[in-house]
mmCIF file of C-alpha atoms in Angstrom:
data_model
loop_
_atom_site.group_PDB
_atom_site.id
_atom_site.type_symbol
_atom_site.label_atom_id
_atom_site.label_comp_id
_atom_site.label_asym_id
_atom_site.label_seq_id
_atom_site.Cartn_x
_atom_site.Cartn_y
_atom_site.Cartn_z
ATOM 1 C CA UNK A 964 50.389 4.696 20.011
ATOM 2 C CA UNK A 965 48.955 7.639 17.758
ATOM 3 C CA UNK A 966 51.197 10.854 18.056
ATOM 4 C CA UNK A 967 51.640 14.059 16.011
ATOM 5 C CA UNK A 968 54.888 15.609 15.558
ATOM 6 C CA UNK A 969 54.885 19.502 14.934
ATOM 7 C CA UNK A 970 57.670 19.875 13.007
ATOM 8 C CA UNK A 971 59.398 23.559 12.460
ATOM 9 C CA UNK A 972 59.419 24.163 8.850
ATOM 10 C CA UNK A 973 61.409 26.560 6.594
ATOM 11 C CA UNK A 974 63.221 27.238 3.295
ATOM 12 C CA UNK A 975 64.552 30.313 3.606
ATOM 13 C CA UNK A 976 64.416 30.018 -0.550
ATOM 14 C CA UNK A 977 60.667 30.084 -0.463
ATOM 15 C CA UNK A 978 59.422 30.597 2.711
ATOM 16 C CA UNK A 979 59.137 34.147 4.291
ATOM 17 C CA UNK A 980 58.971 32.847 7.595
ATOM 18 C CA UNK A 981 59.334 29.646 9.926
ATOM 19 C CA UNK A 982 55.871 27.644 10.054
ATOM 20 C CA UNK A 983 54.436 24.196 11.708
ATOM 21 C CA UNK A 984 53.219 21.608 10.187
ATOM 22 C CA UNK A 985 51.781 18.729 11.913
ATOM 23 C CA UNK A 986 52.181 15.860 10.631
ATOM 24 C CA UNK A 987 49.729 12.153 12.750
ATOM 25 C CA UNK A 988 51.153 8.384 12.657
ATOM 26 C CA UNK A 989 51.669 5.301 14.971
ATOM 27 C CA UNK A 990 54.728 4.459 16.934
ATOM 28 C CA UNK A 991 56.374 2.486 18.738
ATOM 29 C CA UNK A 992 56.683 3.886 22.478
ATOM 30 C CA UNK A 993 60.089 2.301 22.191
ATOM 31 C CA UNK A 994 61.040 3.179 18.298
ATOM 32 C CA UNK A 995 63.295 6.270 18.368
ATOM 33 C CA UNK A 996 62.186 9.535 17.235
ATOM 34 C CA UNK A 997 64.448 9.821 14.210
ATOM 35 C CA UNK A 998 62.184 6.521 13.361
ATOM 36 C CA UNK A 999 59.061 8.263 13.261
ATOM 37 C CA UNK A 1000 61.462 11.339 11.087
ATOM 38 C CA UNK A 1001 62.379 8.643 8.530
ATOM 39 C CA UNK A 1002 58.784 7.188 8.340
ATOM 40 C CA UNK A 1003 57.262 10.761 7.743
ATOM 41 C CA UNK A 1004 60.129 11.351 5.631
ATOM 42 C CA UNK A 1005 59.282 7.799 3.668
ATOM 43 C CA UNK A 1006 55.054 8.117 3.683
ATOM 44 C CA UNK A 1007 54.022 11.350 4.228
ATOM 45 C CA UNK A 1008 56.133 14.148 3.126
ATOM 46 C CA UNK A 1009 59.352 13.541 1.566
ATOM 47 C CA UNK A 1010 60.370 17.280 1.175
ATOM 48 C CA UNK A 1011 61.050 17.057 5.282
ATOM 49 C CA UNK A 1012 64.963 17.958 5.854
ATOM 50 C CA UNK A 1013 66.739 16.771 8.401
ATOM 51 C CA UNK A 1014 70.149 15.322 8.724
ATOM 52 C CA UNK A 1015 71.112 11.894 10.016
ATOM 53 C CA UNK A 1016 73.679 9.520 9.567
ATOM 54 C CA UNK A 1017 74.907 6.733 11.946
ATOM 55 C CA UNK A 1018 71.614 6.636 13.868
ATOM 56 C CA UNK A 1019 73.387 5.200 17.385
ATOM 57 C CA UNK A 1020 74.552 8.621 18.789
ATOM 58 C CA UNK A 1021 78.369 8.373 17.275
ATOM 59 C CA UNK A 1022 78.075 11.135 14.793
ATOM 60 C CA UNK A 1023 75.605 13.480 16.326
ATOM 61 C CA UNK A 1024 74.520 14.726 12.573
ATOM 62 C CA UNK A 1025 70.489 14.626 13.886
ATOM 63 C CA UNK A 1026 70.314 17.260 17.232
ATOM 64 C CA UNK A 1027 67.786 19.322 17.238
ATOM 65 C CA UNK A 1028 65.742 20.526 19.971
ATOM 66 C CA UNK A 1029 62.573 18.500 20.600
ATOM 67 C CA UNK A 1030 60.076 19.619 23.114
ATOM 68 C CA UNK A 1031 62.089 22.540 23.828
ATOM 69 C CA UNK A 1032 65.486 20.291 24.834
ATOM 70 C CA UNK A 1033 68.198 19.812 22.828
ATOM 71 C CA UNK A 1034 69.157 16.174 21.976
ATOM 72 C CA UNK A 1035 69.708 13.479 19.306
ATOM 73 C CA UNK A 1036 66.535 12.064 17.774
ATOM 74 C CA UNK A 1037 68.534 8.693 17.751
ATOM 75 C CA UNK A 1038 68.619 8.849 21.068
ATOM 76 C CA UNK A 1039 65.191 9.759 22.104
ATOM 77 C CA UNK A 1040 62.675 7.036 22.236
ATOM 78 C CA UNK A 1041 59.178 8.023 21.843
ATOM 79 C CA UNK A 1042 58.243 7.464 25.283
ATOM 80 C CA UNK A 1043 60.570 9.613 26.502
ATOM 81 C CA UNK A 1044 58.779 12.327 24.867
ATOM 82 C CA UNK A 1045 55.158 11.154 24.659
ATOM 83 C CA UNK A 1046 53.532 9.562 27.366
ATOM 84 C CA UNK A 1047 49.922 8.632 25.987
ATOM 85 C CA UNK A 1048 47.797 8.314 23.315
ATOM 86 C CA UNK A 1049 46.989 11.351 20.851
ATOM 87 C CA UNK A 1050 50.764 13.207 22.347
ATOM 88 C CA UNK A 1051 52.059 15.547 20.286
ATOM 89 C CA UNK A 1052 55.915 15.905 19.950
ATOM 90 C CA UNK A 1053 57.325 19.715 18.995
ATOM 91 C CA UNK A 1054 61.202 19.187 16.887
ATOM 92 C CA UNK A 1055 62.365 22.278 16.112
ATOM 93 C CA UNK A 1056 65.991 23.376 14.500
ATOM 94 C CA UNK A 1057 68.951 23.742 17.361
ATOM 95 C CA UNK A 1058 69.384 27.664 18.223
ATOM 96 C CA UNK A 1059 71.290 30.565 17.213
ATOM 97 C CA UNK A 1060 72.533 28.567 13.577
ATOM 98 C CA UNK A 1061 70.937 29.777 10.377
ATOM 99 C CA UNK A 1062 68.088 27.721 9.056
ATOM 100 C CA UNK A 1063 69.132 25.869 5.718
ATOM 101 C CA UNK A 1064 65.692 24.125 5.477
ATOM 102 C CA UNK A 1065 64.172 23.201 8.094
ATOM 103 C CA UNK A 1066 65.845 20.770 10.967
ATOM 104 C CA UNK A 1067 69.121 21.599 8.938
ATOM 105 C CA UNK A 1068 71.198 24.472 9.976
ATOM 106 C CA UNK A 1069 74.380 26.201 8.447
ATOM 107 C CA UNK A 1070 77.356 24.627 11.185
ATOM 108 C CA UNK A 1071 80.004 26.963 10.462
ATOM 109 C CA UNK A 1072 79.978 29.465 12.759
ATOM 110 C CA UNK A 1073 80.011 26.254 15.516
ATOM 111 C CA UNK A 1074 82.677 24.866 13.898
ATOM 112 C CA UNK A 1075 84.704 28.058 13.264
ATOM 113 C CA UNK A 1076 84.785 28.861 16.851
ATOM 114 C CA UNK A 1077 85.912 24.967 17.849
ATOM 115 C CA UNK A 1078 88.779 25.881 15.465
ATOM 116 C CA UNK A 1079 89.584 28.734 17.182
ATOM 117 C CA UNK A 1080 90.750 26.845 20.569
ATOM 118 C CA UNK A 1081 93.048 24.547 18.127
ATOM 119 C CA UNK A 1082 91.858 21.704 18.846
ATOM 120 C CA UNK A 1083 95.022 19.635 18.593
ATOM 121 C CA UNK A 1084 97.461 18.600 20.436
ATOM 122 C CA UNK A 1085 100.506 21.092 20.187
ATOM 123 C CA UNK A 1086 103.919 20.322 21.675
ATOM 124 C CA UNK A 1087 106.925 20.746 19.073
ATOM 125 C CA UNK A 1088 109.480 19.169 21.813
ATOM 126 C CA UNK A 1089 111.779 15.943 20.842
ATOM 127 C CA UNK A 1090 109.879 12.955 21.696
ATOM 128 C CA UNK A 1091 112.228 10.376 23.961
ATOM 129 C CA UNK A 1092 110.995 7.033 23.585
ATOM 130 C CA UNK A 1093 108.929 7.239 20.150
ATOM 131 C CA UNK A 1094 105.685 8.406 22.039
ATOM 132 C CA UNK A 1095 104.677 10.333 24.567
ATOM 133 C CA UNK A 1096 104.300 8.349 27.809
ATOM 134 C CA UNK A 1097 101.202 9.602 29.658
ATOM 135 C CA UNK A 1098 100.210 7.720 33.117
ATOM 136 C CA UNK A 1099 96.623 6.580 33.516
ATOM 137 C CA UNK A 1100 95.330 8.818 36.019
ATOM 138 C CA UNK A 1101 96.938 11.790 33.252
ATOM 139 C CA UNK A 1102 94.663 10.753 30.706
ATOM 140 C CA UNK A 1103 91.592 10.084 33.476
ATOM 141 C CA UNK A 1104 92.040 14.241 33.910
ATOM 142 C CA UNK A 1105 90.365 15.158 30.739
ATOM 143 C CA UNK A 1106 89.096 11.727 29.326
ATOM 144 C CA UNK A 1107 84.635 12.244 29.156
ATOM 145 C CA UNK A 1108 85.628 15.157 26.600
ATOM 146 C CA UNK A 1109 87.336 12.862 24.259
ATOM 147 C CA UNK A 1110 83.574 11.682 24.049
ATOM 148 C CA UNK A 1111 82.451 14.739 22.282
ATOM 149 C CA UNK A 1112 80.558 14.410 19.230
ATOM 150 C CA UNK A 1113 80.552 18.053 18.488
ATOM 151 C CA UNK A 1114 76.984 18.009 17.571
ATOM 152 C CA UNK A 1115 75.919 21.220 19.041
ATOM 153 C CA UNK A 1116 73.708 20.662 21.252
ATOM 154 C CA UNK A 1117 75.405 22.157 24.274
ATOM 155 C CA UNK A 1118 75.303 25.125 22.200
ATOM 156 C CA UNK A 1119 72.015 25.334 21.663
ATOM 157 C CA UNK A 1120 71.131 24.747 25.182
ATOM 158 C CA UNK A 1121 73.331 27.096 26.450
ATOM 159 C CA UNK A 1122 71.251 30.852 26.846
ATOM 160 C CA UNK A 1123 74.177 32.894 26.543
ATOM 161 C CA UNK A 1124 74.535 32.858 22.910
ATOM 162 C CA UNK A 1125 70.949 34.466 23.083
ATOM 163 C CA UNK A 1126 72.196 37.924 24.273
ATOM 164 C CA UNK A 1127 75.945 37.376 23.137
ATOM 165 C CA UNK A 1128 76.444 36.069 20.190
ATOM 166 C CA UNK A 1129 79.844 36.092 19.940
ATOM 167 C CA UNK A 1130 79.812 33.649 22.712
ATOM 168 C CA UNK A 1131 82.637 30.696 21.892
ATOM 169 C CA UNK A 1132 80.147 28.331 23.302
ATOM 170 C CA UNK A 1133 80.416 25.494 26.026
ATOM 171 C CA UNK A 1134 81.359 22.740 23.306
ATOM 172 C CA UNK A 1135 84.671 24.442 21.921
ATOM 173 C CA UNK A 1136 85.244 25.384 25.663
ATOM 174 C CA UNK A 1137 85.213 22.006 26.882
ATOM 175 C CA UNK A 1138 87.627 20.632 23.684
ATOM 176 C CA UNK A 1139 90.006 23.602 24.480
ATOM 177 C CA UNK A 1140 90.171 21.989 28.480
ATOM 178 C CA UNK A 1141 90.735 18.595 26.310
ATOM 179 C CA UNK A 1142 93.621 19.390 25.653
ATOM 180 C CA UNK A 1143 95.017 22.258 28.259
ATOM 181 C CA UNK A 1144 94.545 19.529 30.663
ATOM 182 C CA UNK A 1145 96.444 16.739 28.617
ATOM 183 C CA UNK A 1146 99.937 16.509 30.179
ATOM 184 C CA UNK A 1147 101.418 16.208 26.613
ATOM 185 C CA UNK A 1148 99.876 19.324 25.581
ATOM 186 C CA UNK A 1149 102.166 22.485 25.170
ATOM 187 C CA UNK A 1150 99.497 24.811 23.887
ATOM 188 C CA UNK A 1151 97.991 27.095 26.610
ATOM 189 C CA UNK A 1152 99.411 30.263 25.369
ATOM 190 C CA UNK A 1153 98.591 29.408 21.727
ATOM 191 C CA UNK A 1154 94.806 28.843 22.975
ATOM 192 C CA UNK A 1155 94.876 31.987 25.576
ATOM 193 C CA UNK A 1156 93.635 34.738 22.886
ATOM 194 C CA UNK A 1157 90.197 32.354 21.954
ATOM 195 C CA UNK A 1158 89.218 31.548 25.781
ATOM 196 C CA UNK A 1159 90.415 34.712 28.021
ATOM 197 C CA UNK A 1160 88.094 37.357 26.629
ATOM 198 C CA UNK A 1161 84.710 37.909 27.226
ATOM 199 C CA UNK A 1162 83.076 36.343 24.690
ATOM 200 C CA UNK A 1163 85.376 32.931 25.836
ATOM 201 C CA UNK A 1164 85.173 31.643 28.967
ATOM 202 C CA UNK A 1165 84.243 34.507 31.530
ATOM 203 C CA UNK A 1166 80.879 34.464 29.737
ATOM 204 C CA UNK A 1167 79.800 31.403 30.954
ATOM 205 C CA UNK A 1168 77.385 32.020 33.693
ATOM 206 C CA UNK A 1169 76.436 28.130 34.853
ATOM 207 C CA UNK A 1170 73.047 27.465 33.642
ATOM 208 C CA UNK A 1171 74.469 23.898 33.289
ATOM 209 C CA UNK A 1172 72.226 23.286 30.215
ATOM 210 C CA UNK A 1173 75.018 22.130 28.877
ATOM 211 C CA UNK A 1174 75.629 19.591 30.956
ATOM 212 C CA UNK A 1175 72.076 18.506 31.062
ATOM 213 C CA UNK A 1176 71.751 17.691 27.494
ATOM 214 C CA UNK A 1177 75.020 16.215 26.627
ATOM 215 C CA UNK A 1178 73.942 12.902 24.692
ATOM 216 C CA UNK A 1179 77.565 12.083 25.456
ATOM 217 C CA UNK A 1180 77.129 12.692 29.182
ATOM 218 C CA UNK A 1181 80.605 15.044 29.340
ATOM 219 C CA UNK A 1182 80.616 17.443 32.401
ATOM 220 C CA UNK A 1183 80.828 20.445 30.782
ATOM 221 C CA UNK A 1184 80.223 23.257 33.088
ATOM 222 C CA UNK A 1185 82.736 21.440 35.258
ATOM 223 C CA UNK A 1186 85.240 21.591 32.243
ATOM 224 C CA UNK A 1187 84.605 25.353 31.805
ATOM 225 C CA UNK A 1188 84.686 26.202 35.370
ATOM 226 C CA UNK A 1189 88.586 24.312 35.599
ATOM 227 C CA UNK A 1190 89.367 26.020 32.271
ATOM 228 C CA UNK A 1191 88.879 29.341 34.243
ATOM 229 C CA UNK A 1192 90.831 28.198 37.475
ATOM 230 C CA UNK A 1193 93.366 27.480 34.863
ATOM 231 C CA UNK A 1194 93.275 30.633 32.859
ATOM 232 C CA UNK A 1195 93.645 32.595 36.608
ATOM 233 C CA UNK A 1196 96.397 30.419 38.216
ATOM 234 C CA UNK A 1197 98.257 31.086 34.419
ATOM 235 C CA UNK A 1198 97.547 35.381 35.322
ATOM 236 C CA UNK A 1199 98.620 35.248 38.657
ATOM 237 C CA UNK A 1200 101.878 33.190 38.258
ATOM 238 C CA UNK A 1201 100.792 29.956 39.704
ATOM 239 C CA UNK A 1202 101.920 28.885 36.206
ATOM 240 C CA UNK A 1203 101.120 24.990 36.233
ATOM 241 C CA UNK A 1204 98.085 24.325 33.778
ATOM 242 C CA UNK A 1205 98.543 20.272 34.200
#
């Protein structure tokens, strides 16, 4: 089938503003959109940027937002996103990250805020039996976030950052319940400062965009949500966080 991708364009080293460009080929209904990327990026216009690496939604290196959702365009199949003949596609950067040229954007300020929940597991008490023994349905508490990717898509999706900006975002959220719900973890108070504020956790408002464009399928609204019944049980003395 014919389609035509409008691509968002910019460098903020040339450009004075974000621009489309259209760019027309055939494809597959069942090729992947980061296909039709690579083949614009092979035949057409090589200048395109966009990142991508293990192309089978493991390192999450090409979200962006594509028809106005946030996704992986490994993991979108033309079809998905273009029903007939002559469709045209819109990809666009993910939100609230500056632009490095066009679907590339500067990840720090995503990844400084996942650092700020320490996203490790902390517990400095002697270990008995050369590990720590955790029971099945332990692990079953916080296991779909071990499946995050961190590619930022949740964050993007997520309208809060819009009018907050200082927003920690639903993807460091849902790695800080990772591990305040592991029963191995010691590290609630360490983690308190980062997710009981107003820019943590009480800004979430459940739009459950989040949720609805996880490639990884991870509940994350759900995740905040017990982070917070967590955070108040800690307040009002209930105490146990596991």
């Amino acid at each position: 089938m014919k389609i035509t991708l409008k691509v968002k364009r910019y460098n903020p080293e040339t450009d004075d503003r974000p621009y489309d460009q259209t760019y027309t080929l055939e494809a597959d209904p069942n090729a992947r959109l980061l296909d039709a990327l690579m083949h614009i990026k092979r035949f057409q216009d090589g200048t395109l940027g966009f990142r991508k690496s293990c192309a089978h939604g493991v390192c999450g290196s090409d979200a962006m937002r594509i028809n106005g959702k946030d996704g992986l365009a490994c993991k979108t199949l033309i079809k998905d996103v273009a029903t007939k003949d002559g469709d045209t596609i819109t990809v666009e950067p993910l939100r609230y990250l500056p632009v490095q040229r066009d679907l590339i954007v500067d990840q720090k300020n995503f990844f400084d805020k996942y650092k700020a929940i320490k996203p490790f597991l902390i517990n400095t008490e002697p270990v008995a039996k050369k590990e720590r023994i955790q029971s099945q349905e332990e692990r079953m508490r916080f296991d779909d976030t071990t499946n995050c990717i961190l590619c930022g898509a949740c964050y993007s999706a997520c309208p809060i950052p819009g009018k907050l900006p200082a927003f920690i975002g639903p993807a460091a959220i849902a790695q800080a319940f990772r591990f305040l719900a592991d029963s191995r973890d010691r590290g609630f108070e360490e983690r308190l400062p980062a997710l009981d504020r107003p820019e943590g956790v009480w800004a979430c408002e459940n739009h459950f965009e989040c949720t609805r464009c996880c490639p990884r399928s991870i509940l994350i609204t759900k995740r905040i949500n017990q982070t917070k019944k967590m955070i108040e049980k800690h307040k009002t003395g209930d105490g146990e966080t596991h």
